[in-house]
Coordinates of C-alpha atoms and ligand atoms in Angstrom, one line a residue:
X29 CA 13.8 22.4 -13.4
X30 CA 13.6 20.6 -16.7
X31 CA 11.8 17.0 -16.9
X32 CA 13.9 14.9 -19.6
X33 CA 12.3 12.0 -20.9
X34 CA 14.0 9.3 -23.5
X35 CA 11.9 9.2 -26.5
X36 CA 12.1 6.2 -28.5
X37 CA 11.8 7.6 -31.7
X38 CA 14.7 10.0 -32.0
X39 CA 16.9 7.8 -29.8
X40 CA 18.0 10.2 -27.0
X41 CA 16.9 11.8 -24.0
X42 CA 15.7 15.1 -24.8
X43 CA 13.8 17.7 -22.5
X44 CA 9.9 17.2 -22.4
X45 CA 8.4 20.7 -24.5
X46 CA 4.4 20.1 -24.1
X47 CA 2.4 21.5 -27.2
X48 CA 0.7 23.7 -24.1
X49 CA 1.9 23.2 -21.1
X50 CA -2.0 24.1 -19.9
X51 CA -3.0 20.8 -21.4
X52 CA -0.4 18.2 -21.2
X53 CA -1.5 14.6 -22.6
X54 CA -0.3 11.4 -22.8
X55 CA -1.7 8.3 -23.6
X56 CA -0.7 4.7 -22.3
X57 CA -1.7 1.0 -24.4
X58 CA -3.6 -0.5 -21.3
X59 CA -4.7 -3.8 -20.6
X60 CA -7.1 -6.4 -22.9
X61 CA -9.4 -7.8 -20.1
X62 CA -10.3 -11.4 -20.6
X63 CA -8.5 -12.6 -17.2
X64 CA -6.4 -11.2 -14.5
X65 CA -3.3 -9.3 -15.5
X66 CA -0.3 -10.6 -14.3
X67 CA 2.6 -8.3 -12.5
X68 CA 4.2 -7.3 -15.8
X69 CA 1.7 -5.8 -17.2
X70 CA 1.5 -3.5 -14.0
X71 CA 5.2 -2.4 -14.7
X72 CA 3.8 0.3 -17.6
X73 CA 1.0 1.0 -14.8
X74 CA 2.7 2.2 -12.2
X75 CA 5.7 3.5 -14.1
X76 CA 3.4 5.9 -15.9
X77 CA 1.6 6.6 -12.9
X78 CA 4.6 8.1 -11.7
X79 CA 5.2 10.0 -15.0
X80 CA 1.5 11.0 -14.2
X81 CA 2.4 12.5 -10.8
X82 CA 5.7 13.9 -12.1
X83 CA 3.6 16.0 -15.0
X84 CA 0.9 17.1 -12.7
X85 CA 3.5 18.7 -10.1
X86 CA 5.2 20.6 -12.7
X87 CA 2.0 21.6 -14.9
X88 CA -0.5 21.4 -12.1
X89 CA -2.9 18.9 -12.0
X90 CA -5.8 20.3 -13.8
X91 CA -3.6 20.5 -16.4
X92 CA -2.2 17.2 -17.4
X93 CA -4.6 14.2 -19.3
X94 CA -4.2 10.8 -19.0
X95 CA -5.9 8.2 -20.9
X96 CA -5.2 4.6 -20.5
X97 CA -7.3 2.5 -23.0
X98 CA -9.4 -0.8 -22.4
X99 CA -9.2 -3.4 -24.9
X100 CA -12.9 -5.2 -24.7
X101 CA -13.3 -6.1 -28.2
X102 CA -10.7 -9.5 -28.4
X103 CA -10.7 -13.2 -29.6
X104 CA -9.6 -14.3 -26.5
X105 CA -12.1 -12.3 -24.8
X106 CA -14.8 -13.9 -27.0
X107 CA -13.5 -17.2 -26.3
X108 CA -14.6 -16.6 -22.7
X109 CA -17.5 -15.5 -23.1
X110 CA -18.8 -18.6 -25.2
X111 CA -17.2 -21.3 -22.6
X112 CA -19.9 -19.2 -20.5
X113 CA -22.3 -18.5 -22.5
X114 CA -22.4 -14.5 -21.2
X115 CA -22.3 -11.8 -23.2
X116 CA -18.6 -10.4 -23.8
X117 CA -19.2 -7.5 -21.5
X118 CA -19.5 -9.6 -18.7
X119 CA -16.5 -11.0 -19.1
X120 CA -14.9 -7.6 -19.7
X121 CA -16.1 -6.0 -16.7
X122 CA -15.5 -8.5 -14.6
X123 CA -11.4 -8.3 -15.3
X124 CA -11.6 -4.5 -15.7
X125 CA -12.9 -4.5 -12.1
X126 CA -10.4 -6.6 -11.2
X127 CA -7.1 -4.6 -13.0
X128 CA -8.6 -1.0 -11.8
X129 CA -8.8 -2.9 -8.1
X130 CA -5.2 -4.2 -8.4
X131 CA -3.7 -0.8 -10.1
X132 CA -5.4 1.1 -7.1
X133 CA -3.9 -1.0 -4.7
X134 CA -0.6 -0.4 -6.4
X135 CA -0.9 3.7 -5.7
X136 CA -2.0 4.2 -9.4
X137 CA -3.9 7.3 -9.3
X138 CA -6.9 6.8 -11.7
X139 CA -6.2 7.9 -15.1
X140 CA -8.3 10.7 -16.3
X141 CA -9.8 8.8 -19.1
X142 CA -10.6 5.3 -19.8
X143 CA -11.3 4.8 -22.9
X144 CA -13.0 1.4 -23.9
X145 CA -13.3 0.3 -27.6
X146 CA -16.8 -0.7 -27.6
X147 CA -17.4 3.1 -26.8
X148 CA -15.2 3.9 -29.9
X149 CA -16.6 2.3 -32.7
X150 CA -18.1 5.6 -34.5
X151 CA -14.9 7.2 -33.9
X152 CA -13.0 4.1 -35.4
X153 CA -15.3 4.1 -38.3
X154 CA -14.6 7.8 -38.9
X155 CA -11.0 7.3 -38.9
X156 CA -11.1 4.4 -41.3
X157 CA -13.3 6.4 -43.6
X158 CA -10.5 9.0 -43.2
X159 CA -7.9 6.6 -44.0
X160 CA -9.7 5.5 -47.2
X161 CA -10.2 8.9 -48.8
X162 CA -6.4 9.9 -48.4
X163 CA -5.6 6.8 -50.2
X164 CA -4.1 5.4 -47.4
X165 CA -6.4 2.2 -47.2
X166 CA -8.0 0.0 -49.3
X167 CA -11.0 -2.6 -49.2
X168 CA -10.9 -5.3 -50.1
X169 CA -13.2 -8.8 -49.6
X170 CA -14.8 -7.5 -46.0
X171 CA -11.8 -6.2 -45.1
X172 CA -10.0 -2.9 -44.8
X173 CA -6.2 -2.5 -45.1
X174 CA -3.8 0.1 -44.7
X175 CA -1.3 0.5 -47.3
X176 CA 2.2 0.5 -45.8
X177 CA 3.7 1.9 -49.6
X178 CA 1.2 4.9 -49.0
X179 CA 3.3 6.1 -46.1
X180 CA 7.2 6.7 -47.3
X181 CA 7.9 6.7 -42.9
X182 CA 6.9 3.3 -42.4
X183 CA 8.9 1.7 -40.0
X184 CA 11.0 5.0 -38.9
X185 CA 9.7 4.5 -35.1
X186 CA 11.0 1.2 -34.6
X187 CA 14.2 1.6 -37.2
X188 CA 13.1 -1.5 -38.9
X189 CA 13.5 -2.6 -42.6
X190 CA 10.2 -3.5 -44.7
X191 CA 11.9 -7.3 -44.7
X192 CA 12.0 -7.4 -41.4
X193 CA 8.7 -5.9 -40.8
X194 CA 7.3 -8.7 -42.9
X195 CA 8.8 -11.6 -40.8
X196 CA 8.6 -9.6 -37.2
X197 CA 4.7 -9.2 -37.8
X198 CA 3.8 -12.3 -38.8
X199 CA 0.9 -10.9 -41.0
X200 CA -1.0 -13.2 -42.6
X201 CA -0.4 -13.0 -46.4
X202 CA -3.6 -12.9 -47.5
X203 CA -4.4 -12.7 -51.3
X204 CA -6.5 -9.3 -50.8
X205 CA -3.1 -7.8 -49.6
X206 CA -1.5 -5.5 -52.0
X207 CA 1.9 -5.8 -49.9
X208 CA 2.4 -8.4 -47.6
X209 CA 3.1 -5.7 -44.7
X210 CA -0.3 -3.7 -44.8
X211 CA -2.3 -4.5 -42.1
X212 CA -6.2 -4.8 -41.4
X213 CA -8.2 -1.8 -39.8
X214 CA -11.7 -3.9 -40.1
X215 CA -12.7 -7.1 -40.8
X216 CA -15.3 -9.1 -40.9
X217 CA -17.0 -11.2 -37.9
X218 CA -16.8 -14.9 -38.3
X219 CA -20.5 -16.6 -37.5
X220 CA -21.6 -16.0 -34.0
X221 CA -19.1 -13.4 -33.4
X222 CA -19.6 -9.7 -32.0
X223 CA -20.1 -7.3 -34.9
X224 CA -20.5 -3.3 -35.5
X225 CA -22.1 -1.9 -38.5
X226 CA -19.6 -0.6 -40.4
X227 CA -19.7 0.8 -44.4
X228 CA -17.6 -2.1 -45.1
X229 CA -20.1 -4.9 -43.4
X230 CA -21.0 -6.1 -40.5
X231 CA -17.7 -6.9 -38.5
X232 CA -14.4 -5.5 -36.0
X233 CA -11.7 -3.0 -35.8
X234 CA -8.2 -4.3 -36.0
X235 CA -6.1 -3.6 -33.0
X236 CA -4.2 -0.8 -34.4
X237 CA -6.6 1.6 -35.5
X238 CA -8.5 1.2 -31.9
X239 CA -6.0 3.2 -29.9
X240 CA -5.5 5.8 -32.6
X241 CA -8.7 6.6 -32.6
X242 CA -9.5 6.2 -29.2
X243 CA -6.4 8.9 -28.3
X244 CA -8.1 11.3 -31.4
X245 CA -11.5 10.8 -29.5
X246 CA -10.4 11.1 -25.7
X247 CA -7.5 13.7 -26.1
X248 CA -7.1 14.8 -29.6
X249 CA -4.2 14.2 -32.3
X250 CA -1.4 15.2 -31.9
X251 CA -0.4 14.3 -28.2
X252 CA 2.4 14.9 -25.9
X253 CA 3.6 11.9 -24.7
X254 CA 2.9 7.7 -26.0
X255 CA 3.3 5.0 -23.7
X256 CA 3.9 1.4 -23.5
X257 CA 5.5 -1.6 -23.2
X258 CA 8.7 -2.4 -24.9
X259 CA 7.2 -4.8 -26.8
X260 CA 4.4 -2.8 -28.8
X261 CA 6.9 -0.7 -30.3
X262 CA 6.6 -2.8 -33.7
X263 CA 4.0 -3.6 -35.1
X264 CA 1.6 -1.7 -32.7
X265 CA 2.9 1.9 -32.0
X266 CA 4.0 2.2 -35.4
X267 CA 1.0 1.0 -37.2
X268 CA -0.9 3.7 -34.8
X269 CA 1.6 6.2 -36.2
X270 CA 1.4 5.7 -39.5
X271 CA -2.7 5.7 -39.1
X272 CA -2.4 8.9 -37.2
X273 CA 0.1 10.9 -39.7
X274 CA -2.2 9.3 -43.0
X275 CA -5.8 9.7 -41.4
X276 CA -4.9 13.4 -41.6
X277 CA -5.5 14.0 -38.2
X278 CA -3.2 16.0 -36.3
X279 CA -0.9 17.0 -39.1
X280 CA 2.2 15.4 -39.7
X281 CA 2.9 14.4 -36.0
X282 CA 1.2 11.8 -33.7
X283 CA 3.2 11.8 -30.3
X284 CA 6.2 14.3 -29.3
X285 CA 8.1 11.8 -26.9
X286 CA 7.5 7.3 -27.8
X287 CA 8.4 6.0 -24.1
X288 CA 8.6 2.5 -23.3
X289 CA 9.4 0.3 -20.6
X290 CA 11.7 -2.5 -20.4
X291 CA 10.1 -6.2 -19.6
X292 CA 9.3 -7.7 -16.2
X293 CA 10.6 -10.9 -16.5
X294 CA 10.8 -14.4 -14.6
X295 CA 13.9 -16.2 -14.6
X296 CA 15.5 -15.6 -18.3
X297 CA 12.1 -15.0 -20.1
X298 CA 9.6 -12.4 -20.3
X299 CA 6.2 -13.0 -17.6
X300 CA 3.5 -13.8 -20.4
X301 CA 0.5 -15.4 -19.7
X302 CA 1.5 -17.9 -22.9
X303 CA 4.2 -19.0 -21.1
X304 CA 2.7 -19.2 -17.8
X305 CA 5.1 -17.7 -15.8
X306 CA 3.1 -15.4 -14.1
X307 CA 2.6 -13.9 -10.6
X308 CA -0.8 -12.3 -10.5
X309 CA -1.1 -8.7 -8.5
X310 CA -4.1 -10.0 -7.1
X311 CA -2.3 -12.5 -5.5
X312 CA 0.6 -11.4 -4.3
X313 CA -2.0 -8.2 -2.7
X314 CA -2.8 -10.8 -0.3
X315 CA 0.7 -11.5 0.7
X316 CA 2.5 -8.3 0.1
X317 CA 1.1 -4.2 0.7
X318 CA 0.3 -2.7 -2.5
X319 CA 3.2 -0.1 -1.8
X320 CA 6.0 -2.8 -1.8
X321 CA 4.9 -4.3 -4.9
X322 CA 4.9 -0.8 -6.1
X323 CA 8.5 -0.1 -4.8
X324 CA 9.8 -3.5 -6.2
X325 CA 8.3 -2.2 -9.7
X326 CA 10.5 1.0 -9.4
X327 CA 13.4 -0.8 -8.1
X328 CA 15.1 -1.2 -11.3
X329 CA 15.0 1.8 -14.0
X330 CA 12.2 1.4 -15.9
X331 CA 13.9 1.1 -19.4
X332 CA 15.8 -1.8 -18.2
X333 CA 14.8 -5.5 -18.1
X334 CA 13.6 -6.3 -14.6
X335 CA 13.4 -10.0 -12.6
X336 CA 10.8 -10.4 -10.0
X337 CA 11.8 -12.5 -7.4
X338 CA 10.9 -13.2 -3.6
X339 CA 13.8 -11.1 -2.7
X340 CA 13.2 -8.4 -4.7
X341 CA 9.5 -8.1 -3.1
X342 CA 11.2 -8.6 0.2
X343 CA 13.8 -5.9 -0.4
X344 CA 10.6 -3.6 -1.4
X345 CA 8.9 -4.3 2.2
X346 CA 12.3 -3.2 4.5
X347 CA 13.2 -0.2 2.5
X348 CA 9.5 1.0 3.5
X349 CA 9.6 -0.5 7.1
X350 CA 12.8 2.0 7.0
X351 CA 11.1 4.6 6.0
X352 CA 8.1 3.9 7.7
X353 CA 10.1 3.6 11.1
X354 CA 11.5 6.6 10.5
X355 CA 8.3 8.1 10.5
X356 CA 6.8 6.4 12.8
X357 CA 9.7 7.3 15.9
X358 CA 9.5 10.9 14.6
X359 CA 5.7 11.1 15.5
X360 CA 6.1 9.5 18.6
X361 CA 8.7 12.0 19.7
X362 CA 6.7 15.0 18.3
X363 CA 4.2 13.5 20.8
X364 CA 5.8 14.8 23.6
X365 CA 7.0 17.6 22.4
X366 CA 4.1 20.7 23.6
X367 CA 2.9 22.8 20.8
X368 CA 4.4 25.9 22.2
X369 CA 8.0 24.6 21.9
X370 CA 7.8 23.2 17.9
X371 CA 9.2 26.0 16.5
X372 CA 10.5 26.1 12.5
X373 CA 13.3 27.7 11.4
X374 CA 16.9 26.4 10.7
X375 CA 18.4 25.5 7.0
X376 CA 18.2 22.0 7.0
X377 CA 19.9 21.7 4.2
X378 CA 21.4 18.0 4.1
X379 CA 17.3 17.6 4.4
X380 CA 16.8 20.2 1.4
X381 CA 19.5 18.7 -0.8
X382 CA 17.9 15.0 -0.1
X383 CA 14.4 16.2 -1.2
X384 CA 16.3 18.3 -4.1
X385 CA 18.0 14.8 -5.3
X386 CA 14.7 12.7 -5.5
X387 CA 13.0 15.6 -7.8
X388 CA 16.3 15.7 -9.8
X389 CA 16.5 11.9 -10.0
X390 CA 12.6 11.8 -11.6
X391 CA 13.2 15.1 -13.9
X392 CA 16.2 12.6 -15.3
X393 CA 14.0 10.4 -17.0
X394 CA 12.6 8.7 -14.2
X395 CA 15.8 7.8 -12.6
X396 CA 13.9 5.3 -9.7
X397 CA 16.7 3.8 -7.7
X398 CA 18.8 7.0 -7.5
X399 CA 15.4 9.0 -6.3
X400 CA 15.2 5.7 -3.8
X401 CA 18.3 6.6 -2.9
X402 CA 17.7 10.2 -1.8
X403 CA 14.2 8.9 0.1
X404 CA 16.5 6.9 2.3
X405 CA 19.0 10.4 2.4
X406 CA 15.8 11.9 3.7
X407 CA 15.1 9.2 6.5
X408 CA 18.6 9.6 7.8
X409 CA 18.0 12.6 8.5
X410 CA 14.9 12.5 10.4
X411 CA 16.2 9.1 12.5
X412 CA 19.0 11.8 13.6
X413 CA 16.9 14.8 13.9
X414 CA 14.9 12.5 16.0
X415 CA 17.4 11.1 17.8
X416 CA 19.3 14.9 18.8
X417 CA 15.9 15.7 19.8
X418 CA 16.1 18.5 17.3
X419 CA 12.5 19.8 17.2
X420 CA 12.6 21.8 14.1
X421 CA 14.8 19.0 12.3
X422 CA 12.4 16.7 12.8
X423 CA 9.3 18.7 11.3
X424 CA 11.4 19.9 8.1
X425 CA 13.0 16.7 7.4
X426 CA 9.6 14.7 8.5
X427 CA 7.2 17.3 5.6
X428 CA 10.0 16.6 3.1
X429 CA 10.2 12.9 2.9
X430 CA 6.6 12.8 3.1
X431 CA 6.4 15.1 -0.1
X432 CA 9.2 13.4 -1.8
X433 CA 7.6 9.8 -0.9
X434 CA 4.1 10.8 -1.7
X435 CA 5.4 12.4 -5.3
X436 CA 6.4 8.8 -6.3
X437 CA 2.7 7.2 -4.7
X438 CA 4.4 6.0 -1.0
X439 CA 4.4 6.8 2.2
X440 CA 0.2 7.3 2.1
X441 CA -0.4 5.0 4.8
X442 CA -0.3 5.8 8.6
X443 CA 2.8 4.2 10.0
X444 CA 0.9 2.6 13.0
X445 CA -1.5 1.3 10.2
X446 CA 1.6 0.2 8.1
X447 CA 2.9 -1.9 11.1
X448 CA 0.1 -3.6 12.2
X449 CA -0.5 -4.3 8.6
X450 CA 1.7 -7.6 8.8
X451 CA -0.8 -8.6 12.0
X452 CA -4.0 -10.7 11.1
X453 CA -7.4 -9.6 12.5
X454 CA -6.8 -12.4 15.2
X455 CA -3.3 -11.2 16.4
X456 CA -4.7 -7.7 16.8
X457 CA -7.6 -8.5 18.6
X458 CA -5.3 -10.3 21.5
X459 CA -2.4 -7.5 21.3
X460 CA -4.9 -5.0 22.1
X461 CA -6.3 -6.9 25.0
X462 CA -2.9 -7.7 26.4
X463 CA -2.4 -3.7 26.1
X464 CA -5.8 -3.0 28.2
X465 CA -4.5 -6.1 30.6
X466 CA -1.2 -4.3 31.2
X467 CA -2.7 -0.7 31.6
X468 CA -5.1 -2.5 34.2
X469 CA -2.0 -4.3 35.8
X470 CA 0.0 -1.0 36.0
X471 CA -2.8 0.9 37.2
X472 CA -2.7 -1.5 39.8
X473 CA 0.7 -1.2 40.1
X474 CA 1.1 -5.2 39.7
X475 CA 4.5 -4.6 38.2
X476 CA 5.2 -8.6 38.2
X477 CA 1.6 -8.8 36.0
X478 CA 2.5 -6.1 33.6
X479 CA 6.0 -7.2 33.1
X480 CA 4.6 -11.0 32.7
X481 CA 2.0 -9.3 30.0
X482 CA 4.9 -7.2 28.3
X483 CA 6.8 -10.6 28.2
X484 CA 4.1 -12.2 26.1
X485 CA 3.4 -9.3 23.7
X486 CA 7.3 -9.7 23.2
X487 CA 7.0 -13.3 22.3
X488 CA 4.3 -12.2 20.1
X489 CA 7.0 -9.6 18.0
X490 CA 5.0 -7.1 19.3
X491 CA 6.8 -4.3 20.6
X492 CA 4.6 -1.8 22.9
X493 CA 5.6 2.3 23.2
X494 CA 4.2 4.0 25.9
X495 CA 3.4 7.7 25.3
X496 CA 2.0 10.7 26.9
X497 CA -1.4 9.2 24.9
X498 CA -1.2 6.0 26.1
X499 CA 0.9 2.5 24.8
X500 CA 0.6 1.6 20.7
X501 CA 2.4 -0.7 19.2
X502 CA 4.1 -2.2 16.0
X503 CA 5.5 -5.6 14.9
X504 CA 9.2 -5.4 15.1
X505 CA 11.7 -4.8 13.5
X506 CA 13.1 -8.0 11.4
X507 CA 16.9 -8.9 12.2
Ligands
AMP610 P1 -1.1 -7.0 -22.9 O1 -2.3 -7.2 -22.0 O2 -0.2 -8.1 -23.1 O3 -1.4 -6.3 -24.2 O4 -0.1 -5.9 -22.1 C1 -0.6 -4.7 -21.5 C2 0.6 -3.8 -21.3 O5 1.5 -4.5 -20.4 C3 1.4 -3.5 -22.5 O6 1.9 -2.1 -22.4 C4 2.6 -4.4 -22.5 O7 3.7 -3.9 -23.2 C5 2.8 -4.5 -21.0 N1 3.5 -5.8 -20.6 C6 3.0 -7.1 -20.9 N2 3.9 -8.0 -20.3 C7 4.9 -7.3 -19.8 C8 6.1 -7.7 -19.0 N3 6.4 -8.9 -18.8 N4 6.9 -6.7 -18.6 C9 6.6 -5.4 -18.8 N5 5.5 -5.0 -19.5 C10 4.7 -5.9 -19.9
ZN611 ZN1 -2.2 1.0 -28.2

């Protein structure tokens, strides 16, 4: 099957060709950690991640690199630090422990590399040399610029005119500029700043040239696939192009396939920290499994605009409590079924076609609600397989939605765990002693004491199974 991706640069959905499809790469902008990152910026985390477990099922897992950089070199990042009075490292692995603790709870597998700019400055260095001695860069007063005449497809990834360039970068125009669009690969550290040695004096990368150098460094130029938010397509990703091209590294190409995702947003407006109108994921973790902020992440295709709100969040949790359910009364009957009488065997195919529907949907450039779609195709069938008390129906249809969940990073949890994940440590303890109560009670045969007991635990919206194992339970179901 063929994985089509929509690449920003030519404008159309194309099929995905690696360079070798034994070493697949593809790079993703990540976080600058000077505070915790609000939901939006997990929308290109998890959607990648998902690109990231798409890739590795068709190219095998060894085969597919992902770096996802760490900005730790940042104004507002030194700002921080000075308020208190810690070195900027501090500061930066304190919210870097924070975002890899939130993206884990959202399903995001860990990405092969993590680049961090502090770790990158000979490599920056290098490429700004490079830059220099094809005449693509120029110093001047401390500083070093690229110069956007040098490269004649300046402004080809984002279609935009030098004009608007000018005005849509808001570049300072500096009198060492030779054109008001070139923009600065070092400069120098202002008094009490952080600053690297560098040939052109003591002081910083610019943003750009960071992530160029830190893909040429952790994967090597060119790459397969460039990631993002919609909003780094100009200036960022194409000042990292036209670095990557000029620099000389890699040839003439930088990424095959440009993807980017469309914004999270609250109400009308984007979520930004500058305007405030943020949900943080470390919050809503508290309120919320990581799996249904996940799910309300990939609600919406991931090119298209997206609004969190409580209902979308609370859409997120029943779909999984459906599939979850499904799972869970599936086991519960496979319980009682002796090992002698599973047997396998039998098409299956409104199963097959289900699970054949959520790998098409992904292959179609990440086509989210319509693979959704085919999870709950897949439950369906294991409620009625269930329900016929169709042995074989129930473990095909059962190992397919678990493969076509766990492709897209669900269904990982146990479903009694998933259940009694809505209970506080407090509720649990006193469900499980009502359940010891009630076992007493029925041992006893006190039918009036464990129906009283069963009675509470229903007040409680606990509902109690008993199986050839003994009772479990779940919260139930919401009306
Ligand atoms: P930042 O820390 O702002 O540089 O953002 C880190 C990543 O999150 C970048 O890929 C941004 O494009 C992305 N991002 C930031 N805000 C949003 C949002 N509201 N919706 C979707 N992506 C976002
Ligand atoms: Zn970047």
């Amino acid at each position: 099957m063929t994985l089509n991706l929509y690449d920003t640069m030519s404008r159309a959905k194309r099929p995905f060709v690696p360079k070798d499809p034994g070493r697949v790469t593809l790079y993703v902008c990540g976080p600058t950690v000077y505070n915790y990152a609000h939901i939006g910026n997990f929308r290109p985390v998890v959607v990648f991640d998902l690109l990231f477990r798409v890739l590795r099922d068709l190219y095998g897992e060894a085969a597919v690199l992902y770096a996802a950089n760490v900005t730790d070199v940042d104004d507002k990042i030194n700002k921080k630090a000075a308020e208190e009075g810690v070195p900027i490292s501090v500061i930066s692995n304190r919210y870097l422990d924070a975002y890899n603790a939130d993206a884990a709870a959202l399903g995001a597998l860990p990405p092969t590399f993590q680049p961090r700019v502090t770790e990158t400055m000979d490599a920056i260095t290098a490429m700004i040399g490079d830059l220099i001695g094809h005449n693509s860069a120029y110093a001047a007063e401390g500083h070093v610029l690229f110069d956007t005449q040098a490269f004649g497809d300046y402004g080809k990834l984002s279609g935009r005119a030098m004009d608007e360039m000018i005005a849509g970068a808001r570049v300072d125009v500096a009198p060492y500029k030779r054109h008001p669009a070139d923009f600065v690969l070092w400069k120098p550290s202002k008094a009490g700043e952080p600053a690297w040695e560098s040939p052109w004096g003591p002081g910083r990368p610019g943003w750009h040239i960071e992530c160029t150098a830190m893909i040429e460094r952790a994967l090597g130029l060119p790459i397969d696939i460039h990631g993002g938010g919609i909003d780094l397509v100009f200036p960022h990703h194409e000042n990292e192009l036209a670095q990557g091209v000029c620099s000389g590294h890699g040839g003439r190409e930088y990424a095959s396939v440009w993807m980017h995702n469309g914004f999270l947003n609250m109400g009308e407006e984007k979520m930004s920290k500058s305007l405030g109108n943020v949900a943080l994921a470390h919050d809503l973790r508290k309120q919320y499994p990581g799996e249904a902020i996940r799910w309300a992440l990939l609600a919406g295709h991931y090119r298209q605009p997206l609004e969190w709100t409580g209902e979308l969040i609370g859409q997120a949790k029943s779909a999984l409590d459906r599939l979850y359910r499904a799972l869970d009364d599936s086991e519960r009957f496979l319980a009682g079924v002796p090992t002698a009488a599973r047997a396998s065997g039998g098409e299956h195919r409104g199963a097959v076609q289900a699970y054949d529907a959520v790998v098409a949907a992904l292959h179609d450039d990440l086509n989210t609600p319509v693979a959704f779609a085919g999870l709950f195709q897949l439950s369906d069938h294991l409620r009625s397989a269930t329900m016929g008390k169709d042995v074989a129906g129930v473990e095909r249809s059962r190992a397919l939605l678990l493969e076509a969940a766990q492709l897209m990073g669900f269904l990982g949890a146990q479903p009694s765990a998933w259940f009694q994940g809505g209970a506080d440590d407090t509720l649990k303890t006193k469900v499980e002693a009502l359940i010891a109560d009630r076992q007493t009670a029925r041992t006893e045969k006190n039918w009036p004491e464990a129906d009283r007991i069963r009675a509470e635990l229903n007040a409680l919206n606990v509902e109690v199974m008993d199986g050839p194992s003994g009772a479990t339970w779940r919260i139930k179901e919401q009306a």
